[in-house]
């Protein structure tokens, strides 16, 4: 084509592939392609990193644009040359009348001369100058190119997202696999077989989800390849001289309009597992009881220990940090900002900012105790009021059956039997702190609030009978 019409080839070389017009302030990208500064800047609008070349799609991490002064000078020369009348070539002449092809028939989609315009074949047709037709179809092609490029970019992004999902799924599966392993190691030998069944189902579900993701990725790759081919063809079509550009242009536009792909349905990577225990009749009752506890509380169990740096001077803590009672004498301890100085309070070492957490405290025959959670930022000095408004969500027992939730005002909690152990379930995201009779798992009370910051377990006692944090729930 360059040999057939060198003047047109020269004009193409001096034209921007984005606006399809002569370069204005041409700049060069890292990959060596040239664009108008305004065109390439507009195509990168909204991007901070990862800048793709509109021509070859090669990506750069930084916005590196170098002025191309030689190309700017050449463009000016081409502009001047294009304004100089040139003798029409044979390819630009009407084959029938040997007149210059100056018009374009919309109905027949072909270039015609002035004599053809007056003939019966074209007299009733819509006819426009070739220059107007070229500009009009260039605009249409440019519009479809932008849509196709956007579709390709969306497909590539979706493909990248699906790939990340696959990696996240593998990571999540590995974490869940390790958790299942550690949890079932604590069960009796008769649960080993069921553990293998659960792991097998987990693996099968992972395979199913990964298979769907792979199918999505394969489909996206195929669609992306088709889009790339069409984009390449349209880009090549847009750079052709008027004679070639207007040939089959309607077919090219039709292919652009029909090139629509359904977006694959996003794959959920949630792992939904279930298992059914199948054991002799004499074990079913125990397994059902353990399973109910495990699903409601056990899987959220945390190891809580007492923080001696927060303990009031009147309290005595065990060496393992698992129990606290009122001491026989006042302890000589440093008066640090973390310590409660006037009350027999102590906090757990652990702080929680998310998720569900469950722990149990044996209260035994202690008639004076308060348990719950509080903000890590609560007041430690002077007068302290135990209420949600002050950052405390607690339940207390005062003389036998007088149990109450320390709301404002207090909420009395009727007890059917004397509490020997208290279970505390913190659901941070739901804004709930629930209290249970740890022995029979009956519900006592639930605080509902909005949590911010770190929450810590809270303990209070004025009795010499110790409060002890349970390591493992006791079962009858």
Coordinates of C-alpha atoms in Angstrom, one line a residue:
X1 CA 0.0 0.0 0.0
X2 CA 2.9 2.4 0.7
X3 CA 4.2 1.8 -2.9
X4 CA 0.8 2.4 -4.4
X5 CA 0.1 5.7 -2.6
X6 CA 3.2 7.1 -0.8
X7 CA 1.6 10.4 -0.1
X8 CA -1.2 8.6 1.9
X9 CA 1.3 6.5 3.7
X10 CA 3.2 9.6 4.7
X11 CA 0.0 11.1 6.0
X12 CA -0.7 7.9 8.0
X13 CA 2.8 8.1 9.5
X14 CA 2.1 11.7 10.6
X15 CA -1.3 10.8 12.2
X16 CA -2.1 9.8 15.8
X17 CA -3.7 6.3 16.1
X18 CA -6.0 7.6 18.8
X19 CA -7.6 10.7 17.2
X20 CA -6.8 9.6 13.6
X21 CA -5.7 13.1 12.9
X22 CA -2.3 14.8 12.3
X23 CA -0.1 14.8 15.5
X24 CA -0.4 17.7 17.8
X25 CA 2.5 18.1 20.2
X26 CA 3.6 14.4 19.6
X27 CA 5.2 12.5 22.4
X28 CA 6.8 9.0 22.5
X29 CA 6.0 6.2 25.1
X30 CA 8.6 3.8 26.6
X31 CA 7.6 1.2 23.9
X32 CA 8.4 3.6 21.1
X33 CA 4.9 4.5 19.8
X34 CA 3.8 8.1 19.2
X35 CA 0.6 9.9 20.2
X36 CA -0.7 13.4 20.6
X37 CA 0.1 14.5 24.1
X38 CA -3.6 15.4 24.8
X39 CA -4.8 12.0 23.4
X40 CA -2.5 9.8 25.4
X41 CA -3.0 11.9 28.6
X42 CA -6.7 11.6 28.2
X43 CA -6.5 7.8 27.7
X44 CA -4.6 7.5 30.9
X45 CA -6.9 9.7 32.9
X46 CA -7.7 8.3 36.4
X47 CA -4.7 6.0 36.5
X48 CA -1.9 6.3 39.1
X49 CA 0.1 3.3 38.0
X50 CA 0.1 0.7 35.2
X51 CA -0.1 2.8 32.1
X52 CA -1.0 0.8 28.9
X53 CA 0.1 1.8 25.4
X54 CA -3.1 2.1 23.3
X55 CA -1.3 0.6 20.3
X56 CA 0.6 -2.4 21.6
X57 CA -1.0 -2.6 25.1
X58 CA 2.5 -2.8 26.7
X59 CA 2.2 -1.5 30.3
X60 CA 4.5 1.0 32.1
X61 CA 4.7 1.6 35.8
X62 CA 5.3 5.4 35.3
X63 CA 3.9 8.0 33.1
X64 CA 7.0 8.5 30.9
X65 CA 6.4 10.7 27.8
X66 CA 9.2 12.1 25.7
X67 CA 8.6 15.0 23.2
X68 CA 9.2 13.9 19.6
X69 CA 10.3 17.2 17.9
X70 CA 11.4 15.5 14.7
X71 CA 8.0 14.0 14.3
X72 CA 6.4 17.3 15.0
X73 CA 8.5 19.0 12.2
X74 CA 7.7 16.1 9.8
X75 CA 3.9 16.5 10.6
X76 CA 4.0 20.2 9.7
X77 CA 5.7 19.3 6.4
X78 CA 3.1 16.7 5.6
X79 CA 0.4 19.1 6.4
X80 CA 1.8 21.6 3.9
X81 CA 2.3 18.9 1.3
X82 CA -1.3 17.7 1.7
X83 CA -2.5 21.2 0.9
X84 CA -0.6 21.1 -2.5
X85 CA -2.8 19.9 -5.4
X86 CA -1.7 16.5 -6.7
X87 CA -2.7 14.7 -9.8
X88 CA -5.2 12.0 -9.1
X89 CA -3.9 8.5 -9.5
X90 CA -5.5 5.9 -11.6
X91 CA -6.9 4.2 -8.5
X92 CA -8.9 7.4 -7.6
X93 CA -10.7 7.5 -11.0
X94 CA -14.1 6.2 -11.8
X95 CA -13.7 3.0 -13.9
X96 CA -16.8 3.9 -16.0
X97 CA -16.3 7.7 -16.6
X98 CA -12.6 8.1 -15.8
X99 CA -13.5 11.0 -13.5
X100 CA -12.1 11.6 -10.1
X101 CA -14.0 9.8 -7.3
X102 CA -15.2 12.6 -5.1
X103 CA -18.5 11.3 -3.7
X104 CA -19.6 8.3 -1.5
X105 CA -22.9 6.6 -1.9
X106 CA -24.4 5.6 1.4
X107 CA -26.8 3.0 0.0
X108 CA -24.3 1.2 -2.2
X109 CA -21.4 1.8 0.1
X110 CA -19.0 2.8 -2.8
X111 CA -17.2 5.8 -4.1
X112 CA -18.6 7.5 -7.2
X113 CA -17.8 10.4 -9.5
X114 CA -20.0 13.4 -10.2
X115 CA -21.3 11.8 -13.4
X116 CA -22.3 8.7 -11.5
X117 CA -24.2 11.0 -9.1
X118 CA -26.6 12.1 -11.8
X119 CA -27.2 8.6 -13.2
X120 CA -30.3 6.6 -12.4
X121 CA -28.3 4.2 -10.3
X122 CA -27.5 6.9 -7.7
X123 CA -29.9 9.7 -8.3
X124 CA -32.2 8.8 -5.4
X125 CA -29.4 7.7 -3.1
X126 CA -27.8 9.6 -0.2
X127 CA -24.5 10.9 -1.5
X128 CA -21.8 12.8 0.5
X129 CA -18.3 14.0 -0.3
X130 CA -15.6 11.4 0.2
X131 CA -13.8 13.6 2.8
X132 CA -17.0 13.8 4.9
X133 CA -17.6 10.0 4.6
X134 CA -14.0 9.3 5.7
X135 CA -14.3 11.6 8.7
X136 CA -17.8 10.2 9.6
X137 CA -16.6 6.6 9.4
X138 CA -13.4 7.3 11.2
X139 CA -15.4 8.7 14.1
X140 CA -17.6 5.6 14.1
X141 CA -14.6 3.3 14.0
X142 CA -13.0 5.3 16.8
X143 CA -16.1 5.0 18.9
X144 CA -16.2 1.2 18.4
X145 CA -12.5 0.9 19.1
X146 CA -12.9 2.6 22.4
X147 CA -15.7 0.3 23.3
X148 CA -13.7 -2.8 22.3
X149 CA -10.7 -1.6 24.2
X150 CA -12.8 -1.1 27.3
X151 CA -14.3 -4.5 26.9
X152 CA -10.8 -6.0 26.6
X153 CA -9.6 -4.2 29.7
X154 CA -12.7 -5.4 31.7
X155 CA -12.1 -8.9 30.5
X156 CA -8.4 -8.8 31.6
X157 CA -9.4 -7.3 34.9
X158 CA -12.0 -10.0 35.5
X159 CA -9.4 -12.6 34.5
X160 CA -6.9 -11.2 37.0
X161 CA -9.6 -11.1 39.7
X162 CA -10.6 -14.8 39.1
X163 CA -6.9 -15.7 39.3
X164 CA -6.6 -13.9 42.6
X165 CA -9.7 -15.7 43.8
X166 CA -8.1 -19.0 43.0
X167 CA -5.0 -18.1 45.0
X168 CA -7.1 -16.9 48.0
X169 CA -9.2 -20.0 47.8
X170 CA -6.1 -22.2 48.0
X171 CA -4.8 -20.2 50.9
X172 CA -8.2 -20.3 52.7
X173 CA -8.4 -24.0 52.1
X174 CA -5.0 -24.6 53.5
X175 CA -5.9 -22.6 56.7
X176 CA -9.2 -24.5 57.1
X177 CA -7.4 -27.8 56.5
X178 CA -4.9 -27.0 59.3
X179 CA -7.7 -25.9 61.6
X180 CA -9.6 -29.0 61.0
X181 CA -6.5 -31.1 61.7
X182 CA -5.8 -29.3 65.0
X183 CA -9.4 -29.5 66.2
X184 CA -9.9 -33.2 65.5
X185 CA -6.6 -34.1 67.1
X186 CA -8.3 -33.3 70.5
X187 CA -11.1 -35.7 69.9
X188 CA -11.2 -39.4 70.7
X189 CA -9.9 -42.0 68.2
X190 CA -13.4 -42.9 67.1
X191 CA -13.6 -39.4 65.4
X192 CA -10.6 -40.0 63.2
X193 CA -12.6 -41.6 60.4
X194 CA -15.1 -38.7 60.4
X195 CA -12.2 -36.3 60.2
X196 CA -11.0 -37.9 56.9
X197 CA -14.5 -37.7 55.5
X198 CA -14.7 -34.0 56.3
X199 CA -11.3 -33.3 54.8
X200 CA -12.2 -35.2 51.7
X201 CA -15.4 -33.1 51.3
X202 CA -13.5 -30.0 51.7
X203 CA -11.0 -31.0 49.0
X204 CA -13.9 -32.0 46.7
X205 CA -15.6 -28.6 47.2
X206 CA -12.3 -26.8 46.6
X207 CA -11.9 -28.8 43.3
X208 CA -15.4 -27.9 42.2
X209 CA -14.9 -24.2 42.8
X210 CA -11.4 -24.2 41.2
X211 CA -12.8 -26.0 38.2
X212 CA -15.5 -23.3 37.8
X213 CA -12.8 -20.6 38.1
X214 CA -10.6 -22.3 35.6
X215 CA -13.6 -22.5 33.2
X216 CA -14.2 -18.8 33.7
X217 CA -10.5 -18.0 33.1
X218 CA -10.5 -20.2 29.9
X219 CA -13.6 -18.5 28.6
X220 CA -12.2 -15.0 29.3
X221 CA -8.9 -15.9 27.6
X222 CA -10.8 -17.0 24.5
X223 CA -13.0 -13.9 24.5
X224 CA -9.9 -11.7 25.1
X225 CA -8.1 -13.3 22.1
X226 CA -11.1 -12.7 19.8
X227 CA -11.3 -9.0 21.0
X228 CA -7.6 -8.5 20.4
X229 CA -7.9 -9.9 16.9
X230 CA -10.9 -7.6 16.1
X231 CA -9.1 -4.6 17.6
X232 CA -6.0 -5.3 15.5
X233 CA -8.2 -5.5 12.4
X234 CA -10.1 -2.3 13.2
X235 CA -6.9 -0.4 14.0
X236 CA -5.4 -1.6 10.7
X237 CA -8.6 -0.6 8.9
X238 CA -8.6 2.8 10.5
X239 CA -5.1 3.5 9.1
X240 CA -6.0 2.5 5.5
X241 CA -6.4 5.1 2.7
X242 CA -9.9 6.2 1.9
X243 CA -10.1 3.7 -1.0
X244 CA -9.4 0.7 1.1
X245 CA -11.0 2.1 4.3
X246 CA -14.4 2.5 2.7
X247 CA -14.4 -1.0 1.2
X248 CA -16.4 -3.4 3.5
X249 CA -16.5 -0.7 6.2
X250 CA -20.1 -1.5 6.9
X251 CA -19.2 -5.2 7.5
X252 CA -16.4 -4.0 9.9
X253 CA -18.8 -1.9 11.8
X254 CA -21.3 -4.7 12.0
X255 CA -18.7 -7.0 13.4
X256 CA -17.9 -4.4 16.1
X257 CA -21.5 -4.2 17.1
X258 CA -22.0 -7.9 17.3
X259 CA -18.9 -8.5 19.3
X260 CA -20.6 -8.8 22.7
X261 CA -19.8 -11.5 25.2
X262 CA -21.8 -12.5 28.2
X263 CA -19.8 -11.9 31.4
X264 CA -19.1 -15.1 33.2
X265 CA -20.9 -15.5 36.5
X266 CA -18.6 -14.6 39.4
X267 CA -17.7 -17.7 41.4
X268 CA -18.3 -17.6 45.1
X269 CA -15.3 -19.0 47.1
X270 CA -17.2 -19.5 50.3
X271 CA -16.4 -23.0 51.6
X272 CA -19.6 -24.6 52.9
X273 CA -18.9 -27.8 54.7
X274 CA -21.1 -30.2 56.6
X275 CA -20.6 -33.6 58.0
X276 CA -22.8 -36.3 59.5
X277 CA -21.6 -38.5 62.3
X278 CA -22.3 -42.2 62.1
X279 CA -21.5 -44.2 65.2
X280 CA -23.0 -46.7 67.5
X281 CA -26.1 -45.7 69.4
X282 CA -24.4 -45.4 72.8
X283 CA -22.1 -42.6 71.4
X284 CA -24.8 -40.6 69.6
X285 CA -25.9 -38.7 72.7
X286 CA -22.4 -37.6 73.7
X287 CA -21.5 -36.7 70.1
X288 CA -24.7 -34.6 69.7
X289 CA -24.0 -32.8 72.9
X290 CA -20.4 -32.1 71.9
X291 CA -21.4 -31.1 68.4
X292 CA -24.0 -28.6 69.6
X293 CA -21.5 -27.1 72.0
X294 CA -18.7 -27.0 69.4
X295 CA -20.9 -25.2 66.8
X296 CA -22.3 -22.7 69.3
X297 CA -19.2 -22.1 71.5
X298 CA -16.3 -24.4 71.2
X299 CA -14.9 -23.3 67.9
X300 CA -14.7 -19.8 69.2
X301 CA -12.9 -20.7 72.5
X302 CA -9.8 -18.6 73.3
X303 CA -7.1 -19.0 76.0
X304 CA -7.6 -16.2 78.5
X305 CA -5.0 -15.3 81.1
X306 CA -5.0 -12.6 83.8
X307 CA -2.9 -9.5 83.4
X308 CA -1.1 -8.7 86.7
X309 CA -0.2 -5.2 85.5
X310 CA -3.9 -4.3 85.7
X311 CA -4.8 -6.1 89.0
X312 CA -6.0 -4.0 91.9
X313 CA -3.7 -4.1 95.1
X314 CA -6.3 -6.2 97.0
X315 CA -6.2 -9.1 94.5
X316 CA -4.0 -12.2 94.5
X317 CA -3.4 -13.9 91.2
X318 CA -2.1 -17.4 90.6
X319 CA 1.3 -18.0 89.0
X320 CA -0.3 -19.4 85.9
X321 CA -2.6 -16.4 85.5
X322 CA -5.7 -18.6 85.5
X323 CA -7.3 -17.6 88.9
X324 CA -7.9 -14.6 91.1
X325 CA -9.1 -14.0 94.6
X326 CA -9.1 -11.3 97.3
X327 CA -5.8 -11.4 99.1
X328 CA -5.3 -11.6 102.8
X329 CA -3.2 -8.4 102.7
X330 CA -2.9 -5.5 100.4
X331 CA -0.2 -6.1 97.8
X332 CA 2.7 -3.7 97.4
X333 CA 2.6 -3.1 93.6
X334 CA 3.7 -0.2 91.4
X335 CA 1.0 2.4 90.8
X336 CA 1.2 2.3 87.0
X337 CA -1.3 3.9 84.6
X338 CA -2.5 0.5 83.6
X339 CA -3.4 -0.6 87.2
X340 CA -6.8 -0.2 88.9
X341 CA -5.8 1.5 92.1
X342 CA -9.1 1.7 94.1
X343 CA -11.1 -1.4 93.0
X344 CA -10.6 -5.2 93.0
X345 CA -10.6 -5.3 89.2
X346 CA -8.3 -7.2 86.8
X347 CA -8.3 -7.6 83.0
X348 CA -7.3 -10.4 80.7
X349 CA -4.1 -10.1 78.8
X350 CA -5.8 -10.8 75.5
X351 CA -7.4 -8.0 73.5
X352 CA -10.0 -8.5 70.8
X353 CA -10.8 -6.2 67.9
X354 CA -12.8 -8.6 65.7
X355 CA -14.4 -12.0 65.4
X356 CA -16.2 -14.2 68.0
X357 CA -14.5 -15.2 71.2
X358 CA -15.7 -17.5 74.0
X359 CA -14.3 -18.3 77.4
X360 CA -15.6 -19.8 80.7
X361 CA -15.0 -18.9 84.3
X362 CA -15.6 -21.1 87.3
X363 CA -17.2 -19.1 90.1
X364 CA -17.9 -22.0 92.5
X365 CA -19.4 -20.8 95.8
X366 CA -18.1 -17.2 95.4
X367 CA -21.2 -15.0 96.2
X368 CA -19.6 -11.7 95.1
X369 CA -18.3 -11.5 91.5
X370 CA -18.6 -9.5 88.3
X371 CA -17.5 -10.8 84.9
X372 CA -17.7 -9.5 81.3
X373 CA -15.7 -7.4 78.9
X374 CA -14.6 -3.8 78.8
X375 CA -12.7 -1.4 76.6
X376 CA -9.0 -1.3 76.9
X377 CA -9.2 2.5 77.3
X378 CA -11.5 2.5 80.4
X379 CA -10.7 4.6 83.4
X380 CA -8.2 3.0 85.8
X381 CA -8.1 5.6 88.6
X382 CA -10.6 7.2 90.9
X383 CA -14.3 6.5 90.9
X384 CA -15.4 3.9 88.3
X385 CA -19.0 3.1 87.2
X386 CA -19.6 -0.3 85.6
X387 CA -21.9 0.5 82.8
X388 CA -22.0 0.3 79.0
X389 CA -21.7 4.1 78.8
X390 CA -18.3 3.9 80.6
X391 CA -17.1 1.0 78.4
X392 CA -18.1 -2.0 80.6
X393 CA -20.5 -4.8 79.6
X394 CA -20.7 -7.0 82.7
X395 CA -23.0 -9.3 84.8
X396 CA -22.6 -9.7 88.6
X397 CA -23.8 -11.9 91.4
X398 CA -24.4 -10.4 94.8
X399 CA -25.4 -12.7 97.6
X400 CA -26.7 -16.0 96.3
X401 CA -29.4 -15.7 93.7
X402 CA -29.3 -11.9 93.2
X403 CA -27.8 -11.9 89.6
X404 CA -28.1 -8.8 87.4
X405 CA -26.8 -7.3 84.2
X406 CA -25.1 -3.9 84.8
X407 CA -27.2 -1.9 82.4
X408 CA -28.5 1.6 83.2
X409 CA -30.5 0.9 85.2
X410 CA -29.6 -2.7 86.2
X411 CA -31.5 -5.7 84.7
X412 CA -32.4 -8.4 87.2
X413 CA -31.6 -11.9 85.9
X414 CA -33.7 -14.8 87.5
X415 CA -31.7 -18.0 88.1
X416 CA -33.3 -21.4 88.2
X417 CA -30.2 -22.8 90.0
X418 CA -27.0 -21.4 91.6
X419 CA -24.3 -20.6 89.0
X420 CA -21.1 -22.6 89.3
X421 CA -19.5 -21.4 86.0
X422 CA -20.2 -18.6 83.6
X423 CA -19.6 -18.6 79.8
X424 CA -19.0 -15.4 77.9
X425 CA -19.4 -15.1 74.1
X426 CA -18.1 -11.9 72.5
X427 CA -19.3 -11.2 68.9
X428 CA -17.4 -8.1 68.0
X429 CA -18.8 -7.4 64.5
X430 CA -22.4 -8.0 65.7
X431 CA -21.9 -5.8 68.8
X432 CA -23.0 -8.5 71.2
X433 CA -21.7 -9.8 74.6
X434 CA -23.7 -12.9 75.7
X435 CA -23.6 -14.6 79.1
X436 CA -24.5 -18.3 79.7
X437 CA -24.6 -20.8 82.5
X438 CA -21.5 -22.7 81.4
X439 CA -22.7 -26.0 82.8
X440 CA -26.0 -26.3 81.0
X441 CA -25.4 -23.7 78.4
X442 CA -28.7 -21.8 79.2
X443 CA -28.7 -18.2 78.1
X444 CA -28.6 -15.5 80.9
X445 CA -28.3 -12.1 79.1
X446 CA -27.0 -10.4 76.0
X447 CA -25.7 -6.8 75.7
X448 CA -26.1 -5.1 72.3
X449 CA -23.9 -2.2 71.4
X450 CA -21.5 -0.9 68.8
X451 CA -17.8 -1.8 69.6
X452 CA -14.8 0.3 68.7
X453 CA -11.2 -0.2 69.7
X454 CA -9.8 -3.2 71.7
X455 CA -12.0 -5.1 74.2
X456 CA -10.6 -7.2 77.1
X457 CA -12.0 -9.8 79.5
X458 CA -13.0 -8.2 82.8
X459 CA -13.0 -9.8 86.4
X460 CA -14.0 -8.5 89.8
X461 CA -14.1 -10.3 93.1
X462 CA -14.1 -9.4 96.8
X463 CA -14.1 -13.0 98.0
X464 CA -11.3 -15.3 99.1
X465 CA -12.9 -18.0 96.9
X466 CA -11.0 -17.9 93.6
X467 CA -12.5 -17.2 90.2
X468 CA -10.8 -19.7 87.9
X469 CA -10.6 -19.5 84.0
X470 CA -11.4 -22.9 82.6
X471 CA -9.0 -24.5 80.2
X472 CA -11.4 -27.0 78.7
X473 CA -15.2 -27.1 79.3
X474 CA -16.3 -29.7 81.8
X475 CA -18.9 -32.3 80.7
X476 CA -20.9 -34.6 82.9

